[in-house]
Amino acid sequence: MVTKDSGTDAVIVERHDDVALVRLNRPRSRNALDSDIKAGLESAIPALMDDSAVRCLVITGSDDAFCAGGDIKNMSDRNATAVRARMLRSYTWSQRILTGEKPVVAAVNGASAGAGFSLALLCDIALVADTAYFRAAFPGLGAVPDLGLALTLPRAIGSARAKDILLTNRRIDAAEAVTIGIAKRMVPAAALLADAMQLAKELAAGPATSFGLTKMLLNNAFGSINDFFASEAMAQAVAFGSPEFAEGVSAFHGKRKPDFKSNRQP
């Protein structure tokens, strides 16, 4: 049985028996994490994780994008305290994806950039459409990776490969994402959601207690996740206050290449 949860139109939640499908729904902005989407995720994710009727989640995007990252229009307040507060608020839902006891599948249907890349890696298993791609994007703005990407990416593919991706800002197409371990498999775009839902149904039929404990052990295997996110929030607060970030945002709006060399932190 399929039912639709009430909520904002920015995040649509459908329940397919014991699988919850969470769809980011701002296609005009390529499902960037604007205030409406973040509010929708803040409402939906903890509630689904706490709902005993839900045994697995699938996260995807509307139309031809998964998530284009943060909404740069909402980055005008660069005060360190405000930035840190925004980061901590985002952790109320993003950390639950990573540490919640239920399996989460990412159905990456298109562009996955910046915080969208982070969102995909917060999930336990990612399937990618053959048209999808990943890009760190943070270096182009003078920001640091957030929503856990500097934690989840090296765990998935190793430190050397993660440094290559996070420092060069190069594009990773779907085939490479599978080869290096970012995603489980690549499927034709038209078949992606059906494949993701089938995988979610198989996971939902599995041993929930075992899965939850396995996620806990995996998450704790490399140190404290809470300590990492505390450091990340502080690092992003510093980065947002830098001249380089101001230049990166200005270049983005001006549709030009940023000149970080002339706008360095003293």
PDB file of C-alpha atoms in Angstrom:
ATOM      1  CA  MET A   1       0.000   0.000   0.000  1.00  0.00           C
ATOM      2  CA  VAL A   2       1.257   3.472  -0.913  1.00  0.00           C
ATOM      3  CA  THR A   3       0.369   6.480   1.225  1.00  0.00           C
ATOM      4  CA  LYS A   4       1.673  10.039   1.194  1.00  0.00           C
ATOM      5  CA  ASP A   5       2.617  11.786   4.420  1.00  0.00           C
ATOM      6  CA  SER A   6       1.472  15.315   5.069  1.00  0.00           C
ATOM      7  CA  GLY A   7       4.197  17.971   5.008  1.00  0.00           C
ATOM      8  CA  THR A   8       5.734  20.615   2.778  1.00  0.00           C
ATOM      9  CA  ASP A   9       5.887  20.281  -0.979  1.00  0.00           C
ATOM     10  CA  ALA A  10       9.679  20.714  -0.749  1.00  0.00           C
ATOM     11  CA  VAL A  11      10.127  17.211   0.685  1.00  0.00           C
ATOM     12  CA  ILE A  12       7.593  14.579  -0.334  1.00  0.00           C
ATOM     13  CA  VAL A  13       7.341  11.422   1.761  1.00  0.00           C
ATOM     14  CA  GLU A  14       5.587   8.338   0.423  1.00  0.00           C
ATOM     15  CA  ARG A  15       5.159   5.130   2.406  1.00  0.00           C
ATOM     16  CA  HIS A  16       5.334   1.959   0.367  1.00  0.00           C
ATOM     17  CA  ASP A  17       4.333  -0.544   3.042  1.00  0.00           C
ATOM     18  CA  ASP A  18       7.379  -0.539   5.369  1.00  0.00           C
ATOM     19  CA  VAL A  19       9.637   1.470   3.021  1.00  0.00           C
ATOM     20  CA  ALA A  20       9.604   5.279   3.140  1.00  0.00           C
ATOM     21  CA  LEU A  21      10.476   7.144  -0.063  1.00  0.00           C
ATOM     22  CA  VAL A  22      11.804  10.653   0.643  1.00  0.00           C
ATOM     23  CA  ARG A  23      11.935  12.906  -2.423  1.00  0.00           C
ATOM     24  CA  LEU A  24      13.595  16.331  -2.542  1.00  0.00           C
ATOM     25  CA  ASN A  25      11.233  18.452  -4.604  1.00  0.00           C
ATOM     26  CA  ARG A  26      12.752  21.726  -5.763  1.00  0.00           C
ATOM     27  CA  PRO A  27      13.569  20.836  -9.394  1.00  0.00           C
ATOM     28  CA  ARG A  28      13.948  24.475 -10.524  1.00  0.00           C
ATOM     29  CA  SER A  29      16.946  24.815  -8.181  1.00  0.00           C
ATOM     30  CA  ARG A  30      18.091  21.240  -8.858  1.00  0.00           C
ATOM     31  CA  ASN A  31      16.880  20.289  -5.388  1.00  0.00           C
ATOM     32  CA  ALA A  32      19.425  22.509  -3.636  1.00  0.00           C
ATOM     33  CA  LEU A  33      19.169  22.464   0.148  1.00  0.00           C
ATOM     34  CA  ASP A  34      17.196  25.668   0.607  1.00  0.00           C
ATOM     35  CA  SER A  35      15.439  26.528   3.861  1.00  0.00           C
ATOM     36  CA  ASP A  36      12.254  24.695   2.820  1.00  0.00           C
ATOM     37  CA  ILE A  37      14.034  21.448   1.943  1.00  0.00           C
ATOM     38  CA  LYS A  38      16.104  21.562   5.112  1.00  0.00           C
ATOM     39  CA  ALA A  39      12.976  22.182   7.185  1.00  0.00           C
ATOM     40  CA  GLY A  40      11.263  19.284   5.435  1.00  0.00           C
ATOM     41  CA  LEU A  41      14.171  16.946   6.110  1.00  0.00           C
ATOM     42  CA  GLU A  42      14.386  18.138   9.705  1.00  0.00           C
ATOM     43  CA  SER A  43      10.742  17.166  10.119  1.00  0.00           C
ATOM     44  CA  ALA A  44      10.741  13.948   8.083  1.00  0.00           C
ATOM     45  CA  ILE A  45      13.987  12.107   8.818  1.00  0.00           C
ATOM     46  CA  PRO A  46      13.850  11.897  12.637  1.00  0.00           C
ATOM     47  CA  ALA A  47      10.149  11.016  12.499  1.00  0.00           C
ATOM     48  CA  LEU A  48      10.758   8.185  10.026  1.00  0.00           C
ATOM     49  CA  MET A  49      13.716   6.896  12.008  1.00  0.00           C
ATOM     50  CA  ASP A  50      11.529   6.796  15.140  1.00  0.00           C
ATOM     51  CA  ASP A  51       8.548   5.163  13.412  1.00  0.00           C
ATOM     52  CA  SER A  52       8.450   1.416  14.079  1.00  0.00           C
ATOM     53  CA  ALA A  53       6.343   0.882  10.962  1.00  0.00           C
ATOM     54  CA  VAL A  54       9.223   2.059   8.753  1.00  0.00           C
ATOM     55  CA  ARG A  55      12.069  -0.416   8.236  1.00  0.00           C
ATOM     56  CA  CYS A  56      14.026   1.224   5.402  1.00  0.00           C
ATOM     57  CA  LEU A  57      14.314   4.650   3.737  1.00  0.00           C
ATOM     58  CA  VAL A  58      15.033   5.661   0.143  1.00  0.00           C
ATOM     59  CA  ILE A  59      16.175   9.223  -0.620  1.00  0.00           C
ATOM     60  CA  THR A  60      16.055  10.662  -4.139  1.00  0.00           C
ATOM     61  CA  GLY A  61      15.531  13.924  -6.023  1.00  0.00           C
ATOM     62  CA  SER A  62      12.853  15.202  -8.364  1.00  0.00           C
ATOM     63  CA  ASP A  63      13.366  15.359 -12.116  1.00  0.00           C
ATOM     64  CA  ASP A  64      16.972  15.075 -13.339  1.00  0.00           C
ATOM     65  CA  ALA A  65      18.934  16.153 -10.243  1.00  0.00           C
ATOM     66  CA  PHE A  66      19.594  14.453  -6.932  1.00  0.00           C
ATOM     67  CA  CYS A  67      20.747  17.524  -5.010  1.00  0.00           C
ATOM     68  CA  ALA A  68      22.865  20.442  -6.237  1.00  0.00           C
ATOM     69  CA  GLY A  69      24.181  21.225  -2.748  1.00  0.00           C
ATOM     70  CA  GLY A  70      23.615  24.173  -0.461  1.00  0.00           C
ATOM     71  CA  ASP A  71      21.522  27.170  -1.440  1.00  0.00           C
ATOM     72  CA  ILE A  72      24.075  29.952  -1.895  1.00  0.00           C
ATOM     73  CA  LYS A  73      21.349  32.605  -1.664  1.00  0.00           C
ATOM     74  CA  ASN A  74      20.911  31.626   1.990  1.00  0.00           C
ATOM     75  CA  MET A  75      24.594  32.042   2.852  1.00  0.00           C
ATOM     76  CA  SER A  76      24.534  35.808   3.337  1.00  0.00           C
ATOM     77  CA  ASP A  77      24.954  35.655   7.134  1.00  0.00           C
ATOM     78  CA  ARG A  78      28.579  34.588   7.530  1.00  0.00           C
ATOM     79  CA  ASN A  79      28.924  35.405  11.206  1.00  0.00           C
ATOM     80  CA  ALA A  80      30.738  32.456  12.803  1.00  0.00           C
ATOM     81  CA  THR A  81      28.108  31.966  15.488  1.00  0.00           C
ATOM     82  CA  ALA A  82      25.279  31.966  12.936  1.00  0.00           C
ATOM     83  CA  VAL A  83      27.098  29.590  10.595  1.00  0.00           C
ATOM     84  CA  ARG A  84      27.841  27.159  13.413  1.00  0.00           C
ATOM     85  CA  ALA A  85      24.201  27.309  14.548  1.00  0.00           C
ATOM     86  CA  ARG A  86      23.001  26.505  11.005  1.00  0.00           C
ATOM     87  CA  MET A  87      25.379  23.586  10.815  1.00  0.00           C
ATOM     88  CA  LEU A  88      24.267  22.180  14.162  1.00  0.00           C
ATOM     89  CA  ARG A  89      20.632  22.462  13.110  1.00  0.00           C
ATOM     90  CA  SER A  90      21.346  20.550   9.895  1.00  0.00           C
ATOM     91  CA  TYR A  91      22.875  17.766  11.957  1.00  0.00           C
ATOM     92  CA  THR A  92      19.496  17.062  13.575  1.00  0.00           C
ATOM     93  CA  TRP A  93      18.489  15.282  10.374  1.00  0.00           C
ATOM     94  CA  SER A  94      21.749  14.544   8.545  1.00  0.00           C
ATOM     95  CA  GLN A  95      23.362  12.712  11.451  1.00  0.00           C
ATOM     96  CA  ARG A  96      20.232  10.606  11.841  1.00  0.00           C
ATOM     97  CA  ILE A  97      20.643   9.339   8.270  1.00  0.00           C
ATOM     98  CA  LEU A  98      24.176   8.236   9.081  1.00  0.00           C
ATOM     99  CA  THR A  99      23.675   6.910  12.602  1.00  0.00           C
ATOM    100  CA  GLY A 100      20.019   5.877  12.613  1.00  0.00           C
ATOM    101  CA  GLU A 101      19.430   2.155  12.984  1.00  0.00           C
ATOM    102  CA  LYS A 102      17.440   1.767   9.752  1.00  0.00           C
ATOM    103  CA  PRO A 103      19.090   1.173   6.365  1.00  0.00           C
ATOM    104  CA  VAL A 104      18.987   4.166   4.013  1.00  0.00           C
ATOM    105  CA  VAL A 105      19.341   3.840   0.244  1.00  0.00           C
ATOM    106  CA  ALA A 106      20.316   6.791  -1.953  1.00  0.00           C
ATOM    107  CA  ALA A 107      18.803   6.734  -5.433  1.00  0.00           C
ATOM    108  CA  VAL A 108      21.122   9.240  -7.102  1.00  0.00           C
ATOM    109  CA  ASN A 109      19.162  10.238 -10.160  1.00  0.00           C
ATOM    110  CA  GLY A 110      21.337  13.098 -11.436  1.00  0.00           C
ATOM    111  CA  ALA A 111      23.708  15.830 -10.288  1.00  0.00           C
ATOM    112  CA  SER A 112      25.000  15.276  -6.758  1.00  0.00           C
ATOM    113  CA  ALA A 113      27.198  18.223  -5.826  1.00  0.00           C
ATOM    114  CA  GLY A 114      28.453  19.825  -2.633  1.00  0.00           C
ATOM    115  CA  ALA A 115      26.114  18.993   0.222  1.00  0.00           C
ATOM    116  CA  GLY A 116      24.204  16.819  -2.242  1.00  0.00           C
ATOM    117  CA  PHE A 117      27.330  14.652  -2.563  1.00  0.00           C
ATOM    118  CA  SER A 118      27.442  14.620   1.241  1.00  0.00           C
ATOM    119  CA  LEU A 119      23.789  13.561   1.424  1.00  0.00           C
ATOM    120  CA  ALA A 120      24.372  10.594  -0.883  1.00  0.00           C
ATOM    121  CA  LEU A 121      27.341   9.415   1.229  1.00  0.00           C
ATOM    122  CA  LEU A 122      25.373   9.714   4.475  1.00  0.00           C
ATOM    123  CA  CYS A 123      23.189   6.908   3.142  1.00  0.00           C
ATOM    124  CA  ASP A 124      24.216   3.297   3.642  1.00  0.00           C
ATOM    125  CA  ILE A 125      24.015   2.194   0.009  1.00  0.00           C
ATOM    126  CA  ALA A 126      23.931   4.354  -3.127  1.00  0.00           C
ATOM    127  CA  LEU A 127      22.570   3.364  -6.514  1.00  0.00           C
ATOM    128  CA  VAL A 128      23.326   5.752  -9.379  1.00  0.00           C
ATOM    129  CA  ALA A 129      21.632   6.471 -12.665  1.00  0.00           C
ATOM    130  CA  ASP A 130      23.901   6.256 -15.683  1.00  0.00           C
ATOM    131  CA  THR A 131      23.313  10.004 -16.136  1.00  0.00           C
ATOM    132  CA  ALA A 132      24.348  10.920 -12.575  1.00  0.00           C
ATOM    133  CA  TYR A 133      27.589  12.491 -11.439  1.00  0.00           C
ATOM    134  CA  PHE A 134      29.274  13.720  -8.274  1.00  0.00           C
ATOM    135  CA  ARG A 135      31.322  16.848  -7.592  1.00  0.00           C
ATOM    136  CA  ALA A 136      32.660  18.154  -4.284  1.00  0.00           C
ATOM    137  CA  ALA A 137      31.916  21.826  -5.243  1.00  0.00           C
ATOM    138  CA  PHE A 138      33.115  23.137  -1.861  1.00  0.00           C
ATOM    139  CA  PRO A 139      36.583  24.133  -3.182  1.00  0.00           C
ATOM    140  CA  GLY A 140      34.975  26.312  -5.836  1.00  0.00           C
ATOM    141  CA  LEU A 141      33.429  28.434  -3.092  1.00  0.00           C
ATOM    142  CA  GLY A 142      36.319  28.423  -0.650  1.00  0.00           C
ATOM    143  CA  ALA A 143      34.278  26.335   1.805  1.00  0.00           C
ATOM    144  CA  VAL A 144      35.148  23.079   3.557  1.00  0.00           C
ATOM    145  CA  PRO A 145      33.224  19.831   2.936  1.00  0.00           C
ATOM    146  CA  ASP A 146      30.254  19.601   5.269  1.00  0.00           C
ATOM    147  CA  LEU A 147      27.401  17.281   6.246  1.00  0.00           C
ATOM    148  CA  GLY A 148      30.048  14.686   6.972  1.00  0.00           C
ATOM    149  CA  LEU A 149      31.674  14.351   3.543  1.00  0.00           C
ATOM    150  CA  ALA A 150      35.244  14.511   4.906  1.00  0.00           C
ATOM    151  CA  LEU A 151      34.254  11.588   7.148  1.00  0.00           C
ATOM    152  CA  THR A 152      32.142   9.410   4.854  1.00  0.00           C
ATOM    153  CA  LEU A 153      34.107   9.768   1.612  1.00  0.00           C
ATOM    154  CA  PRO A 154      37.501   8.526   2.868  1.00  0.00           C
ATOM    155  CA  ARG A 155      35.733   5.700   4.699  1.00  0.00           C
ATOM    156  CA  ALA A 156      34.142   4.664   1.408  1.00  0.00           C
ATOM    157  CA  ILE A 157      37.072   5.030  -0.983  1.00  0.00           C
ATOM    158  CA  GLY A 158      40.223   5.651   1.080  1.00  0.00           C
ATOM    159  CA  SER A 159      42.047   8.800   2.067  1.00  0.00           C
ATOM    160  CA  ALA A 160      44.149   9.268  -1.086  1.00  0.00           C
ATOM    161  CA  ARG A 161      41.190   9.091  -3.450  1.00  0.00           C
ATOM    162  CA  ALA A 162      39.112  11.305  -1.156  1.00  0.00           C
ATOM    163  CA  LYS A 163      41.840  13.967  -1.160  1.00  0.00           C
ATOM    164  CA  ASP A 164      41.943  13.871  -4.952  1.00  0.00           C
ATOM    165  CA  ILE A 165      38.189  14.451  -5.191  1.00  0.00           C
ATOM    166  CA  LEU A 166      37.908  17.031  -2.394  1.00  0.00           C
ATOM    167  CA  LEU A 167      40.932  19.107  -3.431  1.00  0.00           C
ATOM    168  CA  THR A 168      40.725  19.028  -7.240  1.00  0.00           C
ATOM    169  CA  ASN A 169      36.942  19.460  -7.419  1.00  0.00           C
ATOM    170  CA  ARG A 170      36.826  17.187 -10.440  1.00  0.00           C
ATOM    171  CA  ARG A 171      33.646  15.578 -11.698  1.00  0.00           C
ATOM    172  CA  ILE A 172      33.060  11.878 -10.959  1.00  0.00           C
ATOM    173  CA  ASP A 173      30.740  10.217 -13.447  1.00  0.00           C
ATOM    174  CA  ALA A 174      28.479   7.306 -12.546  1.00  0.00           C
ATOM    175  CA  ALA A 175      30.751   4.579 -13.891  1.00  0.00           C
ATOM    176  CA  GLU A 176      33.761   5.853 -11.938  1.00  0.00           C
ATOM    177  CA  ALA A 177      31.633   6.252  -8.815  1.00  0.00           C
ATOM    178  CA  VAL A 178      30.867   2.547  -8.933  1.00  0.00           C
ATOM    179  CA  THR A 179      34.455   1.570  -9.747  1.00  0.00           C
ATOM    180  CA  ILE A 180      35.990   3.448  -6.800  1.00  0.00           C
ATOM    181  CA  GLY A 181      33.277   2.538  -4.278  1.00  0.00           C
ATOM    182  CA  ILE A 182      31.082   5.625  -3.949  1.00  0.00           C
ATOM    183  CA  ALA A 183      28.088   3.706  -5.297  1.00  0.00           C
ATOM    184  CA  LYS A 184      26.991   0.060  -5.301  1.00  0.00           C
ATOM    185  CA  ARG A 185      25.908  -0.098  -8.924  1.00  0.00           C
ATOM    186  CA  MET A 186      24.881   1.954 -11.954  1.00  0.00           C
ATOM    187  CA  VAL A 187      21.526   1.416 -13.646  1.00  0.00           C
ATOM    188  CA  PRO A 188      19.691   3.091 -16.532  1.00  0.00           C
ATOM    189  CA  ALA A 189      18.039   6.284 -15.323  1.00  0.00           C
ATOM    190  CA  ALA A 190      14.558   5.000 -16.148  1.00  0.00           C
ATOM    191  CA  ALA A 191      15.071   1.937 -13.925  1.00  0.00           C
ATOM    192  CA  LEU A 192      16.788   3.654 -10.977  1.00  0.00           C
ATOM    193  CA  LEU A 193      13.865   4.219  -8.643  1.00  0.00           C
ATOM    194  CA  ALA A 194      12.398   0.765  -9.199  1.00  0.00           C
ATOM    195  CA  ASP A 195      15.787  -0.830  -8.497  1.00  0.00           C
ATOM    196  CA  ALA A 196      16.264   1.291  -5.366  1.00  0.00           C
ATOM    197  CA  MET A 197      12.811   0.434  -4.070  1.00  0.00           C
ATOM    198  CA  GLN A 198      13.404  -3.270  -4.700  1.00  0.00           C
ATOM    199  CA  LEU A 199      16.671  -3.112  -2.756  1.00  0.00           C
ATOM    200  CA  ALA A 200      14.886  -1.244   0.045  1.00  0.00           C
ATOM    201  CA  LYS A 201      12.166  -3.909   0.204  1.00  0.00           C
ATOM    202  CA  GLU A 202      14.835  -6.598   0.526  1.00  0.00           C
ATOM    203  CA  LEU A 203      16.525  -4.651   3.333  1.00  0.00           C
ATOM    204  CA  ALA A 204      13.164  -4.046   5.031  1.00  0.00           C
ATOM    205  CA  ALA A 205      12.647  -7.798   5.143  1.00  0.00           C
ATOM    206  CA  GLY A 206      15.971  -8.289   6.905  1.00  0.00           C
ATOM    207  CA  PRO A 207      16.856  -8.466  10.620  1.00  0.00           C
ATOM    208  CA  ALA A 208      16.248  -4.920  11.874  1.00  0.00           C
ATOM    209  CA  THR A 209      18.051  -5.407  15.191  1.00  0.00           C
ATOM    210  CA  SER A 210      21.117  -6.865  13.488  1.00  0.00           C
ATOM    211  CA  PHE A 211      21.165  -4.075  10.891  1.00  0.00           C
ATOM    212  CA  GLY A 212      20.913  -1.388  13.551  1.00  0.00           C
ATOM    213  CA  LEU A 213      23.727  -2.873  15.606  1.00  0.00           C
ATOM    214  CA  THR A 214      25.872  -3.359  12.501  1.00  0.00           C
ATOM    215  CA  LYS A 215      25.464   0.326  11.588  1.00  0.00           C
ATOM    216  CA  MET A 216      26.408   1.293  15.142  1.00  0.00           C
ATOM    217  CA  LEU A 217      29.585  -0.799  15.035  1.00  0.00           C
ATOM    218  CA  LEU A 218      30.578   0.495  11.614  1.00  0.00           C
ATOM    219  CA  ASN A 219      29.994   4.101  12.641  1.00  0.00           C
ATOM    220  CA  ASN A 220      32.057   3.702  15.811  1.00  0.00           C
ATOM    221  CA  ALA A 221      34.908   1.842  14.151  1.00  0.00           C
ATOM    222  CA  PHE A 222      36.915   4.971  13.290  1.00  0.00           C
ATOM    223  CA  GLY A 223      36.388   7.248  16.270  1.00  0.00           C
ATOM    224  CA  SER A 224      33.681   9.549  17.589  1.00  0.00           C
ATOM    225  CA  ILE A 225      31.204  10.801  15.010  1.00  0.00           C
ATOM    226  CA  ASN A 226      30.009  13.512  17.394  1.00  0.00           C
ATOM    227  CA  ASP A 227      33.553  14.853  17.751  1.00  0.00           C
ATOM    228  CA  PHE A 228      33.952  14.915  13.971  1.00  0.00           C
ATOM    229  CA  PHE A 229      30.764  16.908  13.406  1.00  0.00           C
ATOM    230  CA  ALA A 230      31.698  19.377  16.167  1.00  0.00           C
ATOM    231  CA  SER A 231      35.023  19.994  14.402  1.00  0.00           C
ATOM    232  CA  GLU A 232      33.312  20.272  11.023  1.00  0.00           C
ATOM    233  CA  ALA A 233      30.887  22.934  12.251  1.00  0.00           C
ATOM    234  CA  MET A 234      33.744  24.980  13.657  1.00  0.00           C
ATOM    235  CA  ALA A 235      35.807  24.613  10.469  1.00  0.00           C
ATOM    236  CA  GLN A 236      32.927  25.736   8.253  1.00  0.00           C
ATOM    237  CA  ALA A 237      32.257  28.725  10.512  1.00  0.00           C
ATOM    238  CA  VAL A 238      35.885  29.821  10.017  1.00  0.00           C
ATOM    239  CA  ALA A 239      35.797  29.176   6.257  1.00  0.00           C
ATOM    240  CA  PHE A 240      32.584  31.164   5.745  1.00  0.00           C
ATOM    241  CA  GLY A 241      34.213  34.186   7.387  1.00  0.00           C
ATOM    242  CA  SER A 242      37.264  34.117   5.126  1.00  0.00           C
ATOM    243  CA  PRO A 243      37.981  36.491   2.201  1.00  0.00           C
ATOM    244  CA  GLU A 244      38.268  33.411   0.003  1.00  0.00           C
ATOM    245  CA  PHE A 245      34.694  32.373   0.677  1.00  0.00           C
ATOM    246  CA  ALA A 246      33.479  35.908  -0.039  1.00  0.00           C
ATOM    247  CA  GLU A 247      35.349  35.755  -3.352  1.00  0.00           C
ATOM    248  CA  GLY A 248      33.950  32.309  -4.129  1.00  0.00           C
ATOM    249  CA  VAL A 249      30.364  33.457  -3.605  1.00  0.00           C
ATOM    250  CA  SER A 250      30.961  36.642  -5.598  1.00  0.00           C
ATOM    251  CA  ALA A 251      32.439  34.631  -8.464  1.00  0.00           C
ATOM    252  CA  PHE A 252      29.502  32.221  -8.383  1.00  0.00           C
ATOM    253  CA  HIS A 253      26.992  35.044  -8.694  1.00  0.00           C
ATOM    254  CA  GLY A 254      29.134  36.738 -11.356  1.00  0.00           C
ATOM    255  CA  LYS A 255      29.489  33.472 -13.277  1.00  0.00           C
ATOM    256  CA  ARG A 256      33.268  33.799 -13.355  1.00  0.00           C
ATOM    257  CA  LYS A 257      36.265  31.863 -12.088  1.00  0.00           C
ATOM    258  CA  PRO A 258      37.174  32.821  -8.506  1.00  0.00           C
ATOM    259  CA  ASP A 259      40.489  34.559  -7.864  1.00  0.00           C
ATOM    260  CA  PHE A 260      41.487  32.956  -4.591  1.00  0.00           C
ATOM    261  CA  LYS A 261      45.136  33.925  -4.980  1.00  0.00           C
ATOM    262  CA  SER A 262      44.348  37.634  -4.623  1.00  0.00           C
ATOM    263  CA  ASN A 263      41.865  37.057  -1.789  1.00  0.00           C
ATOM    264  CA  ARG A 264      43.875  34.991   0.662  1.00  0.00           C
ATOM    265  CA  GLN A 265      43.462  34.978   4.392  1.00  0.00           C
ATOM    266  CA  PRO A 266      46.315  37.108   5.835  1.00  0.00           C
TER     267      PRO A 266
END
